Amino acid sequence: TMARGLVTAAVVALASFLVIDRATAWNYVTYGAYRYGSVDNISPHARGSRCGNSWYTLPSGWEFCPDTSQARWAARTYYWNTHCMCFTNGKAVWVRGYGRDGSDCWCDHWWWRRVDGGH
């Protein structure tokens, strides 16, 4: 399934899409029952401010991440080589090192989690 097929036009207008062409992501963090990773498979420890502008295939077993307290924790605790992580509702949160870590920002980097909890 292509990322563009899973989001609405309104969200598409707000965000750049990042891509991973591998079957599974290996750069992720585990929090609670889920593994969280960036759509472009960037290390959670990578520092920088890269924003994506490409289309990517969502790996099997992963979904775009809903806006939950666990997802917000995982986003704000790590760097992810970007400014913000986006959720399925179009909201986003600043990652570590930008803005007020964990506060709301604009959506520029998609976020996902394992559907089955990923353990």
XYZ file of C-alpha atoms in Angstrom:
119
model
C 0.000 0.000 0.000
C 1.394 3.371 -0.941
C 1.415 6.115 1.691
C -0.536 8.453 -0.548
C -3.431 6.010 -0.654
C -3.811 6.081 3.117
C -4.140 9.771 3.791
C -6.638 12.407 2.830
C -5.946 15.306 0.492
C -6.057 17.672 3.454
C -3.239 15.825 5.189
C -1.271 15.513 1.956
C -1.290 19.292 1.714
C 0.220 19.577 5.187
C 3.041 17.073 5.017
C 6.020 15.792 3.155
C 6.165 12.029 2.856
C 9.237 10.012 3.677
C 9.901 6.569 2.328
C 11.359 3.214 3.085
C 11.660 0.582 0.406
C 12.491 -2.314 2.709
C 10.109 -4.996 3.932
C 10.546 -3.949 7.542
C 11.907 -1.056 9.535
C 14.848 -1.714 11.821
C 15.305 1.793 13.234
C 12.606 2.024 15.878
C 11.978 2.374 19.605
C 9.708 0.197 21.694
C 7.314 1.838 24.109
C 4.409 0.043 25.702
C 2.975 -2.538 23.314
C 4.306 -0.928 20.108
C 7.445 -0.279 18.097
C 7.635 3.262 16.695
C 9.749 4.329 13.723
C 9.991 7.079 11.130
C 8.617 6.394 7.675
C 12.070 6.806 6.126
C 13.654 4.389 8.625
C 15.951 6.989 10.237
C 17.651 6.146 13.528
C 15.811 7.612 16.518
C 19.214 8.918 17.684
C 20.061 10.749 14.434
C 20.342 14.499 14.936
C 19.539 16.985 12.221
C 16.584 18.626 10.592
C 15.858 16.701 7.414
C 12.364 16.885 5.986
C 11.207 14.412 3.384
C 9.634 14.994 0.006
C 9.263 11.497 -1.433
C 6.634 8.753 -1.570
C 7.336 5.515 0.267
C 5.781 2.109 0.596
C 4.447 1.317 4.037
C 6.128 -1.924 5.150
C 3.922 -4.917 5.837
C 2.755 -5.003 9.451
C 3.082 -1.244 10.006
C 0.452 1.512 10.085
C 0.516 5.289 10.272
C 0.602 6.220 13.922
C -2.486 7.509 15.745
C -2.128 10.411 18.171
C -1.707 8.657 21.526
C 0.183 9.550 24.700
C 2.584 6.647 24.052
C 3.307 7.814 20.497
C 3.867 11.386 21.698
C 6.316 10.105 24.321
C 8.273 8.095 21.742
C 8.389 11.071 19.364
C 9.501 13.696 21.887
C 12.099 11.493 23.596
C 14.274 10.989 20.495
C 15.766 13.149 17.712
C 14.611 11.283 14.547
C 16.657 13.649 12.299
C 13.649 15.937 11.854
C 11.633 18.670 13.581
C 8.229 17.048 14.066
C 6.451 13.709 13.878
C 2.941 13.552 12.392
C -0.061 11.464 13.411
C -3.058 10.115 11.510
C -5.256 12.988 12.720
C -2.956 15.532 11.024
C -1.521 16.790 14.326
C 2.198 16.701 15.018
C 4.588 16.976 17.945
C 8.077 18.511 18.198
C 10.804 15.908 18.618
C 13.699 16.170 21.061
C 15.836 19.250 20.513
C 13.205 21.345 18.686
C 10.554 23.732 19.924
C 9.356 22.732 23.316
C 9.964 18.989 23.131
C 6.599 17.260 22.965
C 4.478 20.331 22.210
C 2.384 20.615 19.051
C 3.914 21.749 15.757
C 3.163 21.507 12.032
C 3.255 18.149 10.301
C 6.448 17.463 8.312
C 7.457 13.865 9.058
C 5.201 10.815 9.146
C 5.293 8.422 12.028
C 4.194 4.817 12.208
C 3.898 1.825 14.495
C 3.636 -1.954 14.257
C 0.006 -3.075 13.936
C 0.454 -6.244 15.997
C 2.480 -4.622 18.762
C 5.649 -5.771 17.052
C 7.191 -8.000 19.685
